[in-house]
Amino acid sequence: MNEIDFVEEALDFSKTLELDLAKKIHAFDDISSTNMKAKELAKKGAEQGTIVLSKIQTKGRGRFDRNWKSPEDGLYFSIILRPNCKPEKATIFPLLAALSICETVKSICDLDVKIKWPNDVLINGRKVSGILLETESKKDLIDHVIIGIGINLNIDLDMLSKEFNATSISYEIGIKLNYFDFFKKVLFQLDKFYKIFSEGKYDIVLSEWKQNSDTIGKNVKIKSSNEEMLGKAINIDENGFLIIKTESGENKKITSGDCFYII
Ligand code: BTN
């Protein structure tokens, strides 16, 4: 794929989609961050289903202000949604997105594909994708959410961050996948689960997430900016927060943080 082809191909690809979740694709050869661009568009009133896609990102952003390495052969996009739900339900979106990626990968291979709370998709225990949710609410209503998704699709391992136990789908499967075919499959899954979410059937999304969970039942350490907590992951609640049982037998709700397994 040369640079001009990517944007043209993305445009042609967008015409083949008939999804509420993918109404318009803004494609770039490179961009600082698809989330930043999506935010700009959302503030100008971009409709639900507007997607920003880029072949590479020069300042890809991860959770907790981290950097997200975004070399060529990865899939980087952000979707603008305008859900009609209470702001507290927005925390389900990262789980919904991870579930969509997990189902897509499962549909193309027989490997061990699971989700680490809240939204890391793992193949054989190693991370292949990350999700960054940004929500803008007005009073008690969501104005828009931006779901930023980065997938290590066909990336060589030496291009990835060592510290995140990262891998790529192509490395785990042993073959390179067609970029737009894979993207289409992910969009279909996202559209499917977003429809279920929009009908208020949050429990279906959460129970499907649980069926694919790598975390429930494991001993975990949760690190947030100001504390660390140890316990056994026993469930997620109605907003996708993790419930852990601490050593003292108390149940604690974890709203955010990095999750590590204790073996
Ligand atoms: C994580 O830390 O695991 C989340 C990484 C999210 C990366 C994606 S790539 C597309 C979108 N644009 C960004 O700048 N970040 C997200």
CSV table of C-alpha atoms and ligand atoms in Angstrom, one decimal:
chain,number,residue,atom,x,y,z
A,1,MET,CA,0.0,0.0,0.0
A,2,ASN,CA,1.6,3.3,-0.9
A,3,GLU,CA,0.5,6.5,0.8
A,4,ILE,CA,-2.0,7.9,-1.8
A,5,ASP,CA,-3.6,4.5,-2.1
A,6,PHE,CA,-4.4,4.3,1.6
A,7,VAL,CA,-6.7,7.3,1.7
A,8,GLU,CA,-8.3,6.4,-1.6
A,9,GLU,CA,-8.8,2.8,-0.5
A,10,ALA,CA,-10.3,3.9,2.7
A,11,LEU,CA,-12.7,6.1,0.8
A,12,ASP,CA,-13.7,3.2,-1.4
A,13,PHE,CA,-14.0,0.9,1.6
A,14,SER,CA,-16.3,3.4,3.4
A,15,LYS,CA,-18.7,3.2,0.4
A,16,THR,CA,-19.1,-0.5,0.9
A,17,LEU,CA,-20.3,-0.1,4.5
A,18,GLU,CA,-23.9,0.2,5.5
A,19,LEU,CA,-23.6,0.6,9.2
A,20,ASP,CA,-25.0,3.2,11.6
A,21,LEU,CA,-21.7,3.1,13.4
A,22,ALA,CA,-19.7,3.9,10.3
A,23,LYS,CA,-21.4,6.6,8.4
A,24,LYS,CA,-18.4,8.6,7.3
A,25,ILE,CA,-14.7,7.9,7.4
A,26,HIS,CA,-12.1,10.6,7.5
A,27,ALA,CA,-8.9,8.9,6.4
A,28,PHE,CA,-5.3,10.1,6.8
A,29,ASP,CA,-1.8,8.8,5.9
A,30,ASP,CA,-0.6,10.1,9.2
A,31,ILE,CA,-2.0,12.1,12.0
A,32,SER,CA,-1.0,13.0,15.5
A,33,SER,CA,-3.8,11.0,17.1
A,34,THR,CA,-7.2,9.9,15.7
A,35,ASN,CA,-8.8,10.6,19.1
A,36,MET,CA,-7.6,14.2,19.0
A,37,LYS,CA,-9.0,14.7,15.5
A,38,ALA,CA,-12.3,12.9,16.4
A,39,LYS,CA,-12.6,15.3,19.4
A,40,GLU,CA,-12.2,18.3,17.1
A,41,LEU,CA,-14.9,17.0,14.7
A,42,ALA,CA,-17.2,16.0,17.5
A,43,LYS,CA,-17.0,19.6,19.0
A,44,LYS,CA,-18.0,20.9,15.5
A,45,GLY,CA,-21.1,18.7,15.6
A,46,ALA,CA,-19.9,15.6,13.6
A,47,GLU,CA,-22.7,13.0,13.5
A,48,GLN,CA,-22.7,9.7,15.3
A,49,GLY,CA,-20.8,7.1,13.2
A,50,THR,CA,-18.1,9.5,12.1
A,51,ILE,CA,-14.8,7.7,12.1
A,52,VAL,CA,-11.2,9.0,11.9
A,53,LEU,CA,-8.8,6.4,10.5
A,54,SER,CA,-5.0,6.8,10.1
A,55,LYS,CA,-2.3,4.6,8.7
A,56,ILE,CA,0.1,5.7,11.4
A,57,GLN,CA,-0.1,8.1,14.4
A,58,THR,CA,2.8,10.3,15.4
A,59,LYS,CA,1.4,11.0,18.9
A,60,GLY,CA,-0.9,8.0,19.6
A,61,ARG,CA,-2.3,8.3,23.1
A,62,GLY,CA,-2.9,5.5,25.5
A,63,ARG,CA,-4.6,5.2,28.9
A,64,PHE,CA,-3.3,7.3,31.8
A,65,ASP,CA,-1.5,9.7,29.4
A,66,ARG,CA,0.8,7.1,28.1
A,67,ASN,CA,2.1,7.0,24.6
A,68,TRP,CA,0.7,4.4,22.1
A,69,LYS,CA,3.2,3.3,19.5
A,70,SER,CA,1.5,3.5,16.2
A,71,PRO,CA,3.7,2.3,13.4
A,72,GLU,CA,2.6,1.2,9.9
A,73,ASP,CA,0.6,-2.1,9.7
A,74,GLY,CA,-1.4,-1.4,12.8
A,75,LEU,CA,-5.1,-0.3,12.7
A,76,TYR,CA,-5.8,3.0,14.4
A,77,PHE,CA,-9.2,4.6,14.5
A,78,SER,CA,-11.7,6.6,16.6
A,79,ILE,CA,-15.4,6.5,16.4
A,80,ILE,CA,-17.7,9.3,17.5
A,81,LEU,CA,-20.9,8.1,19.1
A,82,ARG,CA,-23.8,10.1,20.5
A,83,PRO,CA,-25.5,7.5,22.7
A,84,ASN,CA,-28.8,8.4,24.4
A,85,CYS,CA,-27.9,7.1,27.9
A,86,LYS,CA,-26.9,8.2,31.3
A,87,PRO,CA,-23.2,9.2,31.6
A,88,GLU,CA,-22.5,6.4,34.1
A,89,LYS,CA,-23.2,3.9,31.3
A,90,ALA,CA,-20.3,5.3,29.2
A,91,THR,CA,-17.9,3.1,31.2
A,92,ILE,CA,-19.3,0.1,29.4
A,93,PHE,CA,-18.0,1.3,26.0
A,94,PRO,CA,-14.4,0.2,26.5
A,95,LEU,CA,-15.6,-3.3,27.5
A,96,LEU,CA,-18.0,-3.3,24.5
A,97,ALA,CA,-15.1,-2.3,22.1
A,98,ALA,CA,-12.8,-5.0,23.6
A,99,LEU,CA,-15.6,-7.6,23.2
A,100,SER,CA,-16.0,-6.6,19.6
A,101,ILE,CA,-12.3,-7.0,18.9
A,102,CYS,CA,-12.2,-10.3,20.8
A,103,GLU,CA,-15.1,-11.7,18.8
A,104,THR,CA,-13.5,-10.6,15.5
A,105,VAL,CA,-10.2,-12.3,16.3
A,106,LYS,CA,-11.9,-15.4,17.5
A,107,SER,CA,-13.8,-15.6,14.2
A,108,ILE,CA,-10.6,-15.9,12.3
A,109,CYS,CA,-8.5,-18.2,14.4
A,110,ASP,CA,-8.6,-20.9,17.0
A,111,LEU,CA,-6.2,-19.3,19.4
A,112,ASP,CA,-6.7,-18.4,23.0
A,113,VAL,CA,-8.3,-14.9,22.8
A,114,LYS,CA,-9.5,-13.3,26.0
A,115,ILE,CA,-10.1,-9.9,27.5
A,116,LYS,CA,-8.1,-8.5,30.5
A,117,TRP,CA,-10.2,-6.0,32.5
A,118,PRO,CA,-11.2,-3.5,31.5
A,119,ASN,CA,-10.3,-3.6,27.8
A,120,ASP,CA,-7.1,-5.3,26.8
A,121,VAL,CA,-7.5,-8.0,24.2
A,122,LEU,CA,-5.0,-10.8,24.7
A,123,ILE,CA,-3.9,-13.6,22.4
A,124,ASN,CA,-2.0,-16.3,24.2
A,125,GLY,CA,-1.8,-13.9,27.2
A,126,ARG,CA,-0.2,-11.0,25.3
A,127,LYS,CA,-1.8,-7.7,24.4
A,128,VAL,CA,-2.9,-7.0,20.8
A,129,SER,CA,-5.1,-4.0,21.3
A,130,GLY,CA,-5.9,-1.0,23.4
A,131,ILE,CA,-8.9,1.3,23.8
A,132,LEU,CA,-9.0,4.9,24.9
A,133,LEU,CA,-12.5,6.2,25.7
A,134,GLU,CA,-13.1,10.0,26.0
A,135,THR,CA,-16.5,11.2,27.1
A,136,GLU,CA,-18.1,14.6,26.9
A,137,SER,CA,-21.2,15.2,29.0
A,138,LYS,CA,-23.5,18.1,29.4
A,139,LYS,CA,-25.4,18.1,32.7
A,140,ASP,CA,-26.7,14.6,33.1
A,141,LEU,CA,-26.5,13.7,29.4
A,142,ILE,CA,-23.7,12.4,27.2
A,143,ASP,CA,-23.0,14.8,24.4
A,144,HIS,CA,-20.6,12.3,22.7
A,145,VAL,CA,-18.1,9.6,23.3
A,146,ILE,CA,-15.0,8.9,21.4
A,147,ILE,CA,-13.9,5.3,21.3
A,148,GLY,CA,-10.2,5.2,20.2
A,149,ILE,CA,-9.0,1.8,19.1
A,150,GLY,CA,-5.5,0.6,18.4
A,151,ILE,CA,-4.9,-2.9,17.1
A,152,ASN,CA,-1.5,-4.4,16.5
A,153,LEU,CA,-2.6,-6.1,13.3
A,154,ASN,CA,0.3,-6.9,11.1
A,155,ILE,CA,3.1,-5.3,13.1
A,156,ASP,CA,6.5,-6.9,13.5
A,157,LEU,CA,7.3,-7.4,17.2
A,158,ASP,CA,10.4,-5.3,17.3
A,159,MET,CA,8.3,-2.3,16.4
A,160,LEU,CA,6.2,-2.7,19.6
A,161,SER,CA,6.7,-1.5,23.2
A,162,LYS,CA,8.4,-4.2,25.2
A,163,GLU,CA,7.0,-3.1,28.5
A,164,PHE,CA,3.4,-3.9,27.7
A,165,ASN,CA,3.8,-7.6,27.0
A,166,ALA,CA,2.6,-6.7,23.5
A,167,THR,CA,2.2,-8.9,20.5
A,168,SER,CA,0.5,-8.6,17.1
A,169,ILE,CA,-2.3,-10.6,15.6
A,170,SER,CA,-0.2,-11.6,12.6
A,171,TYR,CA,2.6,-12.8,14.8
A,172,GLU,CA,0.3,-15.0,16.9
A,173,ILE,CA,-1.7,-16.3,13.9
A,174,GLY,CA,1.4,-16.7,11.7
A,175,ILE,CA,0.0,-14.8,8.6
A,176,LYS,CA,-0.6,-11.2,7.7
A,177,LEU,CA,-4.3,-10.3,7.5
A,178,ASN,CA,-6.0,-8.0,5.0
A,179,TYR,CA,-6.3,-4.6,6.6
A,180,PHE,CA,-9.7,-3.6,5.3
A,181,ASP,CA,-11.3,-7.0,5.6
A,182,PHE,CA,-10.3,-7.1,9.2
A,183,PHE,CA,-11.4,-3.5,9.8
A,184,LYS,CA,-14.8,-4.4,8.3
A,185,LYS,CA,-15.2,-7.3,10.6
A,186,VAL,CA,-14.4,-5.2,13.7
A,187,LEU,CA,-16.9,-2.5,12.6
A,188,PHE,CA,-19.6,-5.2,12.1
A,189,GLN,CA,-19.0,-6.5,15.7
A,190,LEU,CA,-19.0,-2.9,17.1
A,191,ASP,CA,-22.2,-2.1,15.3
A,192,LYS,CA,-23.9,-5.3,16.6
A,193,PHE,CA,-22.9,-4.7,20.2
A,194,TYR,CA,-23.7,-1.0,20.0
A,195,LYS,CA,-27.2,-1.8,18.8
A,196,ILE,CA,-27.7,-4.1,21.8
A,197,PHE,CA,-26.3,-1.3,24.1
A,198,SER,CA,-28.6,1.3,22.5
A,199,GLU,CA,-31.6,-0.9,23.3
A,200,GLY,CA,-30.6,-0.7,27.0
A,201,LYS,CA,-29.6,-4.3,27.1
A,202,TYR,CA,-26.4,-3.6,28.9
A,203,ASP,CA,-26.5,-6.9,30.8
A,204,ILE,CA,-26.1,-8.8,27.4
A,205,VAL,CA,-23.0,-6.8,26.6
A,206,LEU,CA,-21.6,-7.4,30.1
A,207,SER,CA,-22.4,-11.1,30.2
A,208,GLU,CA,-20.8,-11.6,26.8
A,209,TRP,CA,-17.7,-9.7,28.1
A,210,LYS,CA,-17.6,-12.0,31.1
A,211,GLN,CA,-17.8,-15.1,28.9
A,212,ASN,CA,-14.6,-13.8,27.3
A,213,SER,CA,-12.9,-12.6,30.4
A,214,ASP,CA,-9.4,-13.6,31.3
A,215,THR,CA,-9.6,-11.7,34.6
A,216,ILE,CA,-12.6,-13.0,36.6
A,217,GLY,CA,-11.4,-15.7,39.0
A,218,LYS,CA,-7.7,-14.6,39.0
A,219,ASN,CA,-5.7,-13.0,41.8
A,220,VAL,CA,-5.0,-9.4,40.8
A,221,LYS,CA,-3.1,-6.3,41.8
A,222,ILE,CA,-4.8,-3.1,40.7
A,223,LYS,CA,-2.5,-0.1,40.4
A,224,SER,CA,-4.1,3.4,40.1
A,225,SER,CA,-2.3,6.7,40.4
A,226,ASN,CA,-2.5,6.8,44.2
A,227,GLU,CA,-3.0,3.3,45.4
A,228,GLU,CA,-2.5,-0.4,44.9
A,229,MET,CA,-5.0,-3.0,45.8
A,230,LEU,CA,-4.8,-6.8,46.0
A,231,GLY,CA,-7.6,-9.3,45.7
A,232,LYS,CA,-9.4,-11.9,43.7
A,233,ALA,CA,-11.4,-10.6,40.7
A,234,ILE,CA,-14.9,-12.0,41.3
A,235,ASN,CA,-17.2,-10.1,39.0
A,236,ILE,CA,-17.9,-6.9,37.1
A,237,ASP,CA,-20.9,-4.7,38.1
A,238,GLU,CA,-23.6,-3.1,36.0
A,239,ASN,CA,-21.3,-0.3,34.8
A,240,GLY,CA,-18.3,-2.6,34.0
A,241,PHE,CA,-16.4,-1.9,37.2
A,242,LEU,CA,-14.3,-4.7,38.6
A,243,ILE,CA,-15.3,-6.3,41.9
A,244,ILE,CA,-12.5,-7.8,43.8
A,245,LYS,CA,-12.5,-9.7,47.1
A,246,THR,CA,-9.6,-8.5,49.3
A,247,GLU,CA,-7.6,-10.7,51.7
A,248,SER,CA,-9.8,-9.4,54.5
A,249,GLY,CA,-12.9,-10.8,52.7
A,250,GLU,CA,-14.3,-7.4,51.8
A,251,ASN,CA,-15.7,-6.8,48.3
A,252,LYS,CA,-14.2,-3.6,46.7
A,253,LYS,CA,-15.3,-1.9,43.5
A,254,ILE,CA,-12.5,-0.8,41.1
A,255,THR,CA,-13.4,1.9,38.8
A,256,SER,CA,-10.1,2.3,37.0
A,257,GLY,CA,-6.5,1.3,37.1
A,258,ASP,CA,-4.0,-1.1,35.6
A,259,CYS,CA,-4.7,-4.8,36.3
A,260,PHE,CA,-1.8,-7.2,36.9
A,261,TYR,CA,-2.1,-10.9,37.5
A,262,ILE,CA,-0.5,-12.5,40.6
A,263,ILE,CA,0.6,-16.0,40.0
B,1,BTN,C1,-4.2,1.8,25.9
B,1,BTN,O1,-3.4,2.4,26.7
B,1,BTN,O2,-4.2,0.5,26.0
B,1,BTN,C2,-5.1,2.4,25.0
B,1,BTN,C3,-4.5,2.7,23.7
B,1,BTN,C4,-5.4,3.4,22.7
B,1,BTN,C5,-4.8,3.7,21.4
B,1,BTN,C6,-5.7,4.1,20.3
B,1,BTN,S1,-5.0,4.2,18.7
B,1,BTN,C7,-6.4,5.0,18.1
B,1,BTN,C8,-6.8,6.1,19.1
B,1,BTN,N1,-6.0,7.3,19.0
B,1,BTN,C9,-5.2,7.5,20.0
B,1,BTN,O3,-4.4,8.4,20.1
B,1,BTN,N2,-5.3,6.5,20.9
B,1,BTN,C10,-6.3,5.5,20.5
